[in-house]
Tab-separated table of C-alpha atoms in Angstrom:
chain	number	residue	atom	x	y	z
A	1	MET	CA	4.582	2.521	-15.603
A	2	ALA	CA	7.671	4.370	-16.761
A	3	ALA	CA	9.036	4.447	-13.206
A	4	ALA	CA	8.595	0.688	-12.875
A	5	ASP	CA	10.312	0.079	-16.219
A	6	ASP	CA	13.244	2.319	-15.280
A	7	LEU	CA	13.934	0.318	-12.125
A	8	GLY	CA	15.117	-2.764	-13.935
A	9	GLY	CA	14.985	-5.526	-11.309
A	10	GLU	CA	14.420	-3.181	-8.352
A	11	LYS	CA	11.136	-2.865	-6.461
A	12	LEU	CA	8.867	0.171	-6.373
A	13	PHE	CA	6.325	0.748	-3.606
A	14	VAL	CA	3.404	3.145	-4.019
A	15	LEU	CA	1.746	4.182	-0.757
A	16	PHE	CA	-1.915	5.133	-0.451
A	17	ASP	CA	-2.408	6.325	3.123
A	18	ALA	CA	-5.683	6.672	5.044
A	19	LEU	CA	-7.903	4.949	2.500
A	20	ASP	CA	-10.747	5.032	5.037
A	21	GLU	CA	-10.697	8.840	4.926
A	22	CYS	CA	-11.497	8.925	1.208
A	23	GLU	CA	-15.030	9.494	0.025
A	24	GLU	CA	-16.577	6.080	-0.679
A	25	THR	CA	-17.179	6.596	-4.418
A	26	SER	CA	-13.593	7.784	-4.965
A	27	ARG	CA	-12.233	4.951	-2.821
A	28	ASN	CA	-14.167	2.353	-4.813
A	29	ALA	CA	-12.953	3.868	-8.104
A	30	LEU	CA	-9.344	3.798	-6.893
A	31	MET	CA	-9.679	0.162	-5.872
A	32	ARG	CA	-11.150	-0.748	-9.280
A	33	HIS	CA	-8.263	1.006	-11.047
A	34	LEU	CA	-5.659	-0.746	-8.901
A	35	THR	CA	-7.315	-4.122	-9.476
A	36	ASP	CA	-7.460	-3.519	-13.239
A	37	PHE	CA	-3.845	-2.352	-13.233
A	38	ASN	CA	-2.709	-5.508	-11.439
A	39	ARG	CA	-4.555	-7.692	-13.944
A	40	LYS	CA	-3.112	-5.878	-16.975
A	41	PHE	CA	0.463	-5.715	-15.762
A	42	LYS	CA	1.069	-9.088	-14.125
A	43	ASP	CA	4.644	-9.027	-15.430
A	44	LEU	CA	5.381	-6.258	-12.880
A	45	LYS	CA	4.210	-8.388	-9.968
A	46	GLY	CA	6.788	-8.244	-7.218
A	47	ARG	CA	8.500	-5.208	-8.731
A	48	LEU	CA	5.600	-2.740	-8.476
A	49	ASN	CA	3.814	-2.953	-5.142
A	50	PHE	CA	0.900	-1.030	-3.688
A	51	LEU	CA	0.672	-0.425	0.050
A	52	LEU	CA	-2.655	0.832	1.342
A	53	THR	CA	-3.298	1.916	4.902
A	54	SER	CA	-6.713	2.176	6.485
A	55	ARG	CA	-8.709	1.566	9.585
A	56	PRO	CA	-10.275	-1.913	9.400
A	57	HIS	CA	-13.649	-1.029	7.866
A	58	PHE	CA	-15.561	-4.016	6.522
A	59	ASP	CA	-16.188	-2.516	3.073
A	60	ILE	CA	-12.479	-1.799	2.597
A	61	ILE	CA	-11.456	-5.274	3.722
A	62	ARG	CA	-14.044	-6.699	1.310
A	63	LEU	CA	-12.689	-4.544	-1.545
A	64	LEU	CA	-9.187	-5.801	-0.798
A	65	ASP	CA	-10.474	-9.369	-1.045
A	66	ASN	CA	-8.935	-10.177	2.348
A	67	GLN	CA	-5.413	-9.401	1.096
A	68	THR	CA	-4.719	-7.524	4.292
A	69	ILE	CA	-2.374	-7.363	7.227
A	70	CYS	CA	-4.151	-6.094	10.313
A	71	LEU	CA	-2.262	-4.315	13.035
A	72	SER	CA	-4.610	-4.032	15.967
A	73	GLY	CA	-3.688	-1.577	18.599
A	74	ASP	CA	-5.987	1.363	19.109
A	75	ASP	CA	-4.955	1.140	22.735
A	76	LYS	CA	-1.310	0.838	21.640
A	77	SER	CA	-1.362	3.322	18.767
A	78	GLU	CA	1.777	5.214	19.841
A	79	ARG	CA	3.792	2.006	20.104
A	80	VAL	CA	2.444	0.682	16.798
A	81	GLN	CA	3.206	4.010	15.103
A	82	HIS	CA	6.743	3.935	16.517
A	83	GLU	CA	7.314	0.408	15.198
A	84	ILE	CA	5.932	1.350	11.776
A	85	ASP	CA	8.249	4.388	11.701
A	86	ILE	CA	11.266	2.185	12.510
A	87	TYR	CA	10.297	-0.243	9.732
A	88	ILE	CA	9.809	2.517	7.163
A	89	GLN	CA	13.064	4.279	8.097
A	90	ALA	CA	15.021	1.036	7.782
A	91	HIS	CA	13.594	0.362	4.321
A	92	LEU	CA	14.083	3.948	3.179
A	93	LYS	CA	17.774	3.695	4.063
A	94	GLY	CA	18.007	0.620	1.857
A	95	LEU	CA	16.256	2.414	-0.984
A	96	GLN	CA	18.540	5.416	-0.651
A	97	SER	CA	21.439	3.360	-1.961
A	98	VAL	CA	19.416	2.693	-5.123
A	99	TRP	CA	19.153	6.420	-5.861
A	100	ASP	CA	22.691	7.422	-4.816
């Protein structure tokens, strides 16, 4: 919360990677906490963003209430990973100017 308040009008992204690799009980608890957090702090919507990555397991998609972007490509995983890396690097460069 303090980090989001300190940003003023800037955006903050919190990344949770490999959600599908979490134990199911812990994953469900995390999802409940994130959902509760979003409900309580609607005024941060657009400034504080959560990005979750996972393989497309039905229970995770259901927990996310279909608020997902699916990148298929098991057969193209190297290319997809390369494109994701390019996207992340470009956005990190933009964020660097915020901290400089």
